[in-house]
PDB file of C-alpha atoms and ligand atoms in Angstrom:
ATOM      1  CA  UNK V   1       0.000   0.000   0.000  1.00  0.00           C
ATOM      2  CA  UNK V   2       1.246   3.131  -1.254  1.00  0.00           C
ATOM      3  CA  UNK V   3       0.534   5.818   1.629  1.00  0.00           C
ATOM      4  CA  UNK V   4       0.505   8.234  -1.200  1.00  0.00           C
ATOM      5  CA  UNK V   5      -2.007   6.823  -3.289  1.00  0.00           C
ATOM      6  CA  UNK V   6      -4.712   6.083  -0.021  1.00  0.00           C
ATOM      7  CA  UNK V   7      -7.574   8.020   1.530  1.00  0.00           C
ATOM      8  CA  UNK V   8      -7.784   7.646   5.216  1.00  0.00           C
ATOM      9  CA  UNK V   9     -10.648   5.153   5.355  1.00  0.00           C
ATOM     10  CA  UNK V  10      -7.971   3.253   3.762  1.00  0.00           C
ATOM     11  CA  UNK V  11      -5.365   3.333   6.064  1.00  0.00           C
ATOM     12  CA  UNK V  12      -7.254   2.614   8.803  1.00  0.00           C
ATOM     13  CA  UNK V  13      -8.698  -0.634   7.127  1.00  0.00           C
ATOM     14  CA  UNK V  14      -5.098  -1.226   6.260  1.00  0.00           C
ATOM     15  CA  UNK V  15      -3.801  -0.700  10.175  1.00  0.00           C
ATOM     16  CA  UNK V  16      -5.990  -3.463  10.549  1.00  0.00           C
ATOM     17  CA  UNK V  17      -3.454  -6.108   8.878  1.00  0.00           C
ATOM     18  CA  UNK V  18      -0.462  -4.678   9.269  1.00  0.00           C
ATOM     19  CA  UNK V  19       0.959  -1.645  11.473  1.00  0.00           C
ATOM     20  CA  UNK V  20       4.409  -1.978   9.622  1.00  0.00           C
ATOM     21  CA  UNK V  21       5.860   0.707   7.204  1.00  0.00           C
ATOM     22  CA  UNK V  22       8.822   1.785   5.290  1.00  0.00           C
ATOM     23  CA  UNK V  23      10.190   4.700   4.975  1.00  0.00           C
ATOM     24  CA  UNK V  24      12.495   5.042   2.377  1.00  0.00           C
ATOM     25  CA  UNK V  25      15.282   7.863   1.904  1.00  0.00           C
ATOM     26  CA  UNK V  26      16.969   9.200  -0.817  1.00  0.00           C
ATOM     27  CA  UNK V  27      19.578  11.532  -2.092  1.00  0.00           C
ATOM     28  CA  UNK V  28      19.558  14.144  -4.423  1.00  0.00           C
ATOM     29  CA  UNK V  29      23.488  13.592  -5.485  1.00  0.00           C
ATOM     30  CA  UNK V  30      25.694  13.222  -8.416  1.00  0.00           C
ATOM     31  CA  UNK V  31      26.102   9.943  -9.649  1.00  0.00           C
ATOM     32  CA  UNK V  32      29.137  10.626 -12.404  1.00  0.00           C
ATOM     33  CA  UNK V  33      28.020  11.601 -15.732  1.00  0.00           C
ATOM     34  CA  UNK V  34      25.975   8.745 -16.669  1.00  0.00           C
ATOM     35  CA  UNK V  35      23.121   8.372 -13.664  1.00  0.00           C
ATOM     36  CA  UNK V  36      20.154  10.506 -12.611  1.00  0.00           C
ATOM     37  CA  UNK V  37      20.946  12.683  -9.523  1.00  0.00           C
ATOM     38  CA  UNK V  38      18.097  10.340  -7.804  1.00  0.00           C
ATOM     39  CA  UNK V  39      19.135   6.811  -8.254  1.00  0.00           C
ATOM     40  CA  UNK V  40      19.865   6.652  -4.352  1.00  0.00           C
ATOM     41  CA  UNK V  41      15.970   7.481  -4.036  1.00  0.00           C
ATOM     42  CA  UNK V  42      14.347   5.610  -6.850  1.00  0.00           C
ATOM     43  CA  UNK V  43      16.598   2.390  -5.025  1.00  0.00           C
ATOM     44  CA  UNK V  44      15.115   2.700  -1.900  1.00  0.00           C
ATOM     45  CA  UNK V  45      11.639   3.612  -2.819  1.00  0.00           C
ATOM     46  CA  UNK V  46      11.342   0.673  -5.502  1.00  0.00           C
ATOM     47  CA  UNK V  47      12.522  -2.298  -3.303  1.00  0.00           C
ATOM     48  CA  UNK V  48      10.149  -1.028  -1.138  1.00  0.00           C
ATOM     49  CA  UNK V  49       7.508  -1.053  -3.349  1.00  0.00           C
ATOM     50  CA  UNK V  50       8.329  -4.564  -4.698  1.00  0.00           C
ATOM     51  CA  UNK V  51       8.695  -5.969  -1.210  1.00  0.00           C
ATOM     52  CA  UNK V  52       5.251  -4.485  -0.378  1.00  0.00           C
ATOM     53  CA  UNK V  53       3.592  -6.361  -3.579  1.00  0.00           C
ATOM     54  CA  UNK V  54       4.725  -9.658  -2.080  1.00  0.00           C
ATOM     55  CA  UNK V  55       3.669  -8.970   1.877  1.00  0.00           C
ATOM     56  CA  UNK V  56       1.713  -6.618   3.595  1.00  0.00           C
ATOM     57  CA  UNK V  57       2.835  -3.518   4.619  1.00  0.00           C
ATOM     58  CA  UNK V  58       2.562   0.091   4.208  1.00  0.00           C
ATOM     59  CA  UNK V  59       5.523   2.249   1.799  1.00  0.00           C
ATOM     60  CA  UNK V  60       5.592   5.908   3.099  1.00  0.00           C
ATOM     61  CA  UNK V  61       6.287   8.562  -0.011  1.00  0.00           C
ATOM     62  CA  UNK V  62      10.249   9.217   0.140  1.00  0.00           C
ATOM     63  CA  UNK V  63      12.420  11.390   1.843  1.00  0.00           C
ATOM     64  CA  UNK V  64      14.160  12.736  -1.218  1.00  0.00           C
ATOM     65  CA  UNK V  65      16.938  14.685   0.500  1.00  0.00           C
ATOM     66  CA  UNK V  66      19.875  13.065   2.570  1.00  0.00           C
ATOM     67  CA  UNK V  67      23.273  13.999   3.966  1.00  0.00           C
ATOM     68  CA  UNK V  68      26.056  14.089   1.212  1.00  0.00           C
ATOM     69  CA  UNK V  69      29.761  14.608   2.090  1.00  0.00           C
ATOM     70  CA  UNK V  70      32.069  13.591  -0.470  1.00  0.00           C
ATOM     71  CA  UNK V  71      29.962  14.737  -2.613  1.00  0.00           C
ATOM     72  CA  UNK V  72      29.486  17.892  -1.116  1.00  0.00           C
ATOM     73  CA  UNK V  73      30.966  20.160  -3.889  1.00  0.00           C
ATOM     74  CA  UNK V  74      29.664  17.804  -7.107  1.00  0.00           C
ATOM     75  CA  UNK V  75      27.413  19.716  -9.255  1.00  0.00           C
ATOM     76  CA  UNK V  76      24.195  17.911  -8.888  1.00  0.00           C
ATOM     77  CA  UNK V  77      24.494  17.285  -4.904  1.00  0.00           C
ATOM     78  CA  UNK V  78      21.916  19.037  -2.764  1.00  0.00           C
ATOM     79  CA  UNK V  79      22.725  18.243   0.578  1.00  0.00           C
ATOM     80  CA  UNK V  80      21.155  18.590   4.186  1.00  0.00           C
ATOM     81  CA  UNK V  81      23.276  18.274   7.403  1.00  0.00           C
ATOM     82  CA  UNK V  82      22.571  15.647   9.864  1.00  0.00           C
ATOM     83  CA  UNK V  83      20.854  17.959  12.371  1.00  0.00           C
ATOM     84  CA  UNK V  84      18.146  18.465   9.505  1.00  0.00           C
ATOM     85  CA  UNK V  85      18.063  14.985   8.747  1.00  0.00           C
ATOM     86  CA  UNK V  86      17.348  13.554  12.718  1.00  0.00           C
ATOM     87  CA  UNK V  87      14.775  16.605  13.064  1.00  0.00           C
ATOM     88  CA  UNK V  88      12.612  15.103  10.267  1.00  0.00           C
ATOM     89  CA  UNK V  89      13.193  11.365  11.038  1.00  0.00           C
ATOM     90  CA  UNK V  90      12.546  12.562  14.589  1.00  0.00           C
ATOM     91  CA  UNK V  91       9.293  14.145  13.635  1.00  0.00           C
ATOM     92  CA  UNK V  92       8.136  11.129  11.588  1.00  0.00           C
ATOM     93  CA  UNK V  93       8.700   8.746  13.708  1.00  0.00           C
ATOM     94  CA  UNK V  94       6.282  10.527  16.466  1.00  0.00           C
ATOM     95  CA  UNK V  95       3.594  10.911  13.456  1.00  0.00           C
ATOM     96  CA  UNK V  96       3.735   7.172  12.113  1.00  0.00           C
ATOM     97  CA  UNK V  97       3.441   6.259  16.080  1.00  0.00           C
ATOM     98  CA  UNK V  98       0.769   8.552  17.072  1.00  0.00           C
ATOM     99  CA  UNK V  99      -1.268   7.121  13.891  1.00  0.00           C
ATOM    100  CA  UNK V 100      -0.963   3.384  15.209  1.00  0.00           C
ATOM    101  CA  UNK V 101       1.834   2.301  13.465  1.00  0.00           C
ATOM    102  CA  UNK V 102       4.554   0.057  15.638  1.00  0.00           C
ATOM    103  CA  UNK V 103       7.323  -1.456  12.962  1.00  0.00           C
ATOM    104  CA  UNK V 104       9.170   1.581  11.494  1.00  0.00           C
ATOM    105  CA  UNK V 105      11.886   0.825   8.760  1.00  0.00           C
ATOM    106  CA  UNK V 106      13.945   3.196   7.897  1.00  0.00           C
ATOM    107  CA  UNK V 107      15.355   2.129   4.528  1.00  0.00           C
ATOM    108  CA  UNK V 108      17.651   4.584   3.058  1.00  0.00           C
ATOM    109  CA  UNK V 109      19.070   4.393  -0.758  1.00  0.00           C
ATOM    110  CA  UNK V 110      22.101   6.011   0.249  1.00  0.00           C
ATOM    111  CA  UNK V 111      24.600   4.379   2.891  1.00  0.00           C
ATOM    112  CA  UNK V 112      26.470   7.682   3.595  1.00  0.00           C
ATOM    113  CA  UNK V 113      28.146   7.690   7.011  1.00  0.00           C
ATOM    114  CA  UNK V 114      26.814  10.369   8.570  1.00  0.00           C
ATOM    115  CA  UNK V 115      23.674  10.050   6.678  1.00  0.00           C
ATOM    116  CA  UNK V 116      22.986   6.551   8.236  1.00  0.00           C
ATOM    117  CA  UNK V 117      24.804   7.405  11.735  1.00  0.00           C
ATOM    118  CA  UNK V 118      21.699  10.296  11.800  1.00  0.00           C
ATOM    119  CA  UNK V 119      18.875   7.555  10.934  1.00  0.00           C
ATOM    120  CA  UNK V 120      20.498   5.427  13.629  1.00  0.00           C
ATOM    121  CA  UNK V 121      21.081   8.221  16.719  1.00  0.00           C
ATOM    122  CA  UNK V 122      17.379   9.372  16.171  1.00  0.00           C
ATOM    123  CA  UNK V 123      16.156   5.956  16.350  1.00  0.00           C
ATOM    124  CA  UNK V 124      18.497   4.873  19.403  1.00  0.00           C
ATOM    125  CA  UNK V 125      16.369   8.046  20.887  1.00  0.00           C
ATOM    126  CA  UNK V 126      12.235   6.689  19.496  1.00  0.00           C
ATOM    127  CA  UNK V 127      12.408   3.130  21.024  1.00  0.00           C
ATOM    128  CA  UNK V 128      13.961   4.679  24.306  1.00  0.00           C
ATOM    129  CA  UNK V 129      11.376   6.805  24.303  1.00  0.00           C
ATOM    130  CA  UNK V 130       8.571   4.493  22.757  1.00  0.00           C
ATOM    131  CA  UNK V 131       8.463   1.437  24.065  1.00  0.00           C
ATOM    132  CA  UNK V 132       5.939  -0.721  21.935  1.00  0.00           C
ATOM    133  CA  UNK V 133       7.797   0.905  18.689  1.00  0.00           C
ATOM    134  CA  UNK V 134       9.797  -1.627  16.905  1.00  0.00           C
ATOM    135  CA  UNK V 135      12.516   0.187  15.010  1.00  0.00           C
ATOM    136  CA  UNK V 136      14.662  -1.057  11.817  1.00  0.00           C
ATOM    137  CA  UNK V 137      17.428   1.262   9.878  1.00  0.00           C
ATOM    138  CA  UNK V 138      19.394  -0.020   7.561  1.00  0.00           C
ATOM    139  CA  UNK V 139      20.450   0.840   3.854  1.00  0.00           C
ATOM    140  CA  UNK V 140      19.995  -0.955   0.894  1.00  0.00           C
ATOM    141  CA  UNK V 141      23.625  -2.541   1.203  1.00  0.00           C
ATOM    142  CA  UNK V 142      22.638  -3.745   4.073  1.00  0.00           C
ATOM    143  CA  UNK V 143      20.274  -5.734   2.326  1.00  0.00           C
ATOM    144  CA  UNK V 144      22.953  -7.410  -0.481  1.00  0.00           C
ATOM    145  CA  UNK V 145      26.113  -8.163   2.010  1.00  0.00           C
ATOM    146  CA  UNK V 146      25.704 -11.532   1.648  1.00  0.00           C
ATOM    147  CA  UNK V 147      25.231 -11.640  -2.629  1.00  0.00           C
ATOM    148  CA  UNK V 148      26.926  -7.888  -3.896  1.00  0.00           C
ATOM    149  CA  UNK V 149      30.285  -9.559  -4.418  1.00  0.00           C
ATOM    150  CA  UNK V 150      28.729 -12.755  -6.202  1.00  0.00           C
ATOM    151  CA  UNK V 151      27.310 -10.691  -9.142  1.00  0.00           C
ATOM    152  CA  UNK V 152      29.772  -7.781  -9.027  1.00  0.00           C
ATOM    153  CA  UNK V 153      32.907  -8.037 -10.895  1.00  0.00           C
ATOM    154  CA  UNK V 154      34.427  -4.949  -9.690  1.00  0.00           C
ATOM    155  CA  UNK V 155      36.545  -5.390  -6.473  1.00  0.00           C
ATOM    156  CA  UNK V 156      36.044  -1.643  -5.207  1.00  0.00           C
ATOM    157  CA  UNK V 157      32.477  -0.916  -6.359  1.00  0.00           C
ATOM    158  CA  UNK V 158      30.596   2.066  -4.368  1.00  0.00           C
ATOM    159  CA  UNK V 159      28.967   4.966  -5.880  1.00  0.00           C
ATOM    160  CA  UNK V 160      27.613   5.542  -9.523  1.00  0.00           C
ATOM    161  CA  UNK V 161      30.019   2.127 -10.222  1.00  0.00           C
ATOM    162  CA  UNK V 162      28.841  -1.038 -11.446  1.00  0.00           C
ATOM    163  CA  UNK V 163      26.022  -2.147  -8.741  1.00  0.00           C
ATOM    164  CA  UNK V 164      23.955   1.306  -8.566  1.00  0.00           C
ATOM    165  CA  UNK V 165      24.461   1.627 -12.549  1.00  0.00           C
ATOM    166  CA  UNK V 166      23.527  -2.078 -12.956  1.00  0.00           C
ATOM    167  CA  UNK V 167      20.262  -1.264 -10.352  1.00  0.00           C
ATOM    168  CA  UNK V 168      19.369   1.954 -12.876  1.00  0.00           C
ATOM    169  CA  UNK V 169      19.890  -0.058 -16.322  1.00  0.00           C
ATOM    170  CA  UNK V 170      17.308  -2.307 -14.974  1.00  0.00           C
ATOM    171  CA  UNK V 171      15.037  -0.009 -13.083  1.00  0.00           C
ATOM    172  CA  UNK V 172      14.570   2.987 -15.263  1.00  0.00           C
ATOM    173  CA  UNK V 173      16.943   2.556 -17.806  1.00  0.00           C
ATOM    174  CA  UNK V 174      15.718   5.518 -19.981  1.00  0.00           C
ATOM    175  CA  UNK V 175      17.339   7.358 -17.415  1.00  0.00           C
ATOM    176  CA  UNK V 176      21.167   6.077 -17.679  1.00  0.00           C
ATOM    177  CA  UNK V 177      23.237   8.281 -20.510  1.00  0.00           C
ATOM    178  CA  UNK V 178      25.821   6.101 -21.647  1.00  0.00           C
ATOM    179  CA  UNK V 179      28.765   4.813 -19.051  1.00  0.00           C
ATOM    180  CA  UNK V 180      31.279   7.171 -17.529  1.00  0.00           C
ATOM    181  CA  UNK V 181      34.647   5.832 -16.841  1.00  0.00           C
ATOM    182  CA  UNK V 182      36.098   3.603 -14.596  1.00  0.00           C
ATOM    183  CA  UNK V 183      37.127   5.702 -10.791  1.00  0.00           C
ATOM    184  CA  UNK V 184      38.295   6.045  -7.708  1.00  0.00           C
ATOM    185  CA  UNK V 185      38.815   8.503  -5.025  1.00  0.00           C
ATOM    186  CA  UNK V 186      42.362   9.181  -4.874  1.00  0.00           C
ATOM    187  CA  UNK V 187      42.032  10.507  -1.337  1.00  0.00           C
ATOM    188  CA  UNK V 188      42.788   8.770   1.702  1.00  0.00           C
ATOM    189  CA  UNK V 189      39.971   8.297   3.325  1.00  0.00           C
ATOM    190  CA  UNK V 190      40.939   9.673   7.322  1.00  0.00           C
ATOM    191  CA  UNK V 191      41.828  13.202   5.534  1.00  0.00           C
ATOM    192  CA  UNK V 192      38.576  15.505   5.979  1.00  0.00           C
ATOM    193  CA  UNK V 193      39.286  16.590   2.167  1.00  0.00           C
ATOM    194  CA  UNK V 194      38.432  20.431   1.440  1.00  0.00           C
ATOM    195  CA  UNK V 195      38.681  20.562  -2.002  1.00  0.00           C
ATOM    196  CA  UNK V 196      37.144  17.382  -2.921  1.00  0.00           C
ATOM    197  CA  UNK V 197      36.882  17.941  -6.901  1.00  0.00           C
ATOM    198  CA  UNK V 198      40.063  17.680  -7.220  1.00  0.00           C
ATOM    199  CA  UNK V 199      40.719  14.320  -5.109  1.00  0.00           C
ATOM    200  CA  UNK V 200      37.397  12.924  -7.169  1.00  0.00           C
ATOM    201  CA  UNK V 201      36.547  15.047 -10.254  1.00  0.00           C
ATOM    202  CA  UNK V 202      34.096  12.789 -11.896  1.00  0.00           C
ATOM    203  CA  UNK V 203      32.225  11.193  -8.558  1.00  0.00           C
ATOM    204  CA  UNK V 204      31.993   7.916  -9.752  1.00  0.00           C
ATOM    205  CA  UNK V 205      33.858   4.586  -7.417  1.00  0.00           C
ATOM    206  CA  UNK V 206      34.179   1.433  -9.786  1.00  0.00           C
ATOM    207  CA  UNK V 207      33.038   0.577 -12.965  1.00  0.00           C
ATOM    208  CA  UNK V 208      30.438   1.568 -14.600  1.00  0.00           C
ATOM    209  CA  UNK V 209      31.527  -0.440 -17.992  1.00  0.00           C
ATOM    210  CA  UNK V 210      30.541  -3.882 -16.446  1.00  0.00           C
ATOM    211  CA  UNK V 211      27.141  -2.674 -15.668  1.00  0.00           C
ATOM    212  CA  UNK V 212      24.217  -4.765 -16.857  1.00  0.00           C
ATOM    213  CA  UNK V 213      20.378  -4.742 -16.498  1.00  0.00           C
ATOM    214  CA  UNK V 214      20.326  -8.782 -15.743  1.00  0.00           C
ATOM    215  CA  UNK V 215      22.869  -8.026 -12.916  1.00  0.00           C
ATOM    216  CA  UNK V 216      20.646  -4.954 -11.814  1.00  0.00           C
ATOM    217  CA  UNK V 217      17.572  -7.481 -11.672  1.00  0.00           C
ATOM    218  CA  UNK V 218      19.580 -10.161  -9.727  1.00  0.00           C
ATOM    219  CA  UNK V 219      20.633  -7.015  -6.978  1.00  0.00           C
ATOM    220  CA  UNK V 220      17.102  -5.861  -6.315  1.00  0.00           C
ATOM    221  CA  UNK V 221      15.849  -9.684  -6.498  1.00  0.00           C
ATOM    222  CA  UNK V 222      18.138  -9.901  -3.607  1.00  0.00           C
ATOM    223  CA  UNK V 223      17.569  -6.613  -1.564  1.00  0.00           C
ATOM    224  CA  UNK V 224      13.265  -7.229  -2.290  1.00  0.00           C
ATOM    225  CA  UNK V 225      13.830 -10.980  -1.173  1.00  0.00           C
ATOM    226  CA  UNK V 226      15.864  -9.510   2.356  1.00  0.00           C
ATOM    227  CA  UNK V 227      13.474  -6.867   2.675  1.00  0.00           C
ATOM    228  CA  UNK V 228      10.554  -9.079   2.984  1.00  0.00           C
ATOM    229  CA  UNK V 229      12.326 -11.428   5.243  1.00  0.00           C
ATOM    230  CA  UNK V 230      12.652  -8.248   7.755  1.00  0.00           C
ATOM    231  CA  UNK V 231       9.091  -6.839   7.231  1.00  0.00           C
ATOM    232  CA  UNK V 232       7.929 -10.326   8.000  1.00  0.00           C
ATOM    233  CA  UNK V 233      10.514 -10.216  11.064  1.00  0.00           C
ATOM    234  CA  UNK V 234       9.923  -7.018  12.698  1.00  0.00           C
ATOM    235  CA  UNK V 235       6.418  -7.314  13.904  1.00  0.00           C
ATOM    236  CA  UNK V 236       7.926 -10.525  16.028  1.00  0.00           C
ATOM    237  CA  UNK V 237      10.793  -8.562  16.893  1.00  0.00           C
ATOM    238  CA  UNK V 238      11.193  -8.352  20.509  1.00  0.00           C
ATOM    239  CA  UNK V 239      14.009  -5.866  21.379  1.00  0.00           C
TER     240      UNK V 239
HETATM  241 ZN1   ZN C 301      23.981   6.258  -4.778  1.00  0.00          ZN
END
């Protein structure tokens, strides 16, 4: 159930089989030359809305904005800080609970440090202060640890690479202009980097070349298959 596309008579019949719903977040962030600035949210939001056609629960329109860092100074990123971002998840949390929901997954499209490390310090908070909530947050990566590196050639694959480009060939593919190169960050990664065009001018970590639509398919085959495993879980969960 789309919590978009409901009237309220709706939800309320729909509370009645499940109280479980994802919210899924996004990014509005470069993704190298070849990938629309929202594949982090069109990830998130369609697992979710696969997983949902297969059990019951309730997907939550996205949060579209998330916290970028590295690729802070990318044309293309429109970032929020953290304190923004656990304001918001803060609020919704309290307004999903107040309206009789008790599973909460937050499913983000973007596994950003600080970006998740927000999700998960507001929820530490909600199931302090809420104790019948039963909270999930957890990224989409999350969902393909066990599988990413048995259908992904590329050793070093992160952003805009060969997984995310794979997930967009087969989810919207109108939407992928042609391949940029192969990258990688040349930073280290403990230096707080100030000018970060220059350590990672074209924003893209792996290879976008070995991309394929049939590996995209087997990726979110995986993360919908994971996803329903944890819906089903959650409700049971007794933390
Ligand atoms: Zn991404």
């Amino acid at each position: 159930m789309n919590l978009d596309e409901i009237t309220m008579v709706e939800l309320q019949d729909g509370l009645k089989k499940t109280q479980t719903v994802i919210v899924p977040f996004g990014t509005v962030e470069e993704h190298g030359t070849h990938l629309p600035l929202g594949t982090d949210t069109y990830h998130a939001l369609e697992v979710a809305r696969m997983a949902s056609k297969e059990t019951a629960v309730f997907v939550a329109p996205p949060v579209h904005y998330g916290v970028c860092t590295s690729t802070y100074d990318h044309p293309g990123t429109f970032s929020i800080t953290a304190d923004a971002l656990r304001l918001l998840v803060g609020n919704l949390i309290l307004s999903f609970h107040s309206k009789g929901f008790r599973n909460i997954i937050l499913f983000s499209g973007h596994a950003g440090g600080l970006h998740m490390s927000a999700l998960k310090e507001v929820g530490e908070e909600a199931v302090k202060d809420l104790p019948e909530l039963n909270l999930a947050v957890l990224s989409v990566y999350d969902l393909l640890e066990k599988g990413y590196g048995e259908i992904i050639e590329t050793a070093n694959d992160s952003h805009a690479g060969e997984g995310e480009t794979s997930g967009m060939l087969f989810l919207r593919p109108e939407l992928v202009k042609g391949r940029a190169p192969e990258e990688y960050p040349q930073r280290i990664s403990y230096f707080i980097t100030r000018d970060k065009l220059k350590y990672w001018p074209g924003g893209v970590w792996g290879d976008p070349g070995k991309a394929s639509p049939e590996k995209g398919k087997k990726l979110l085959g995986m993360a919908v298959k994971e996803m329903v495993r944890i819906i089903r879980e959650i409700s049971e969960f007794e933390g």
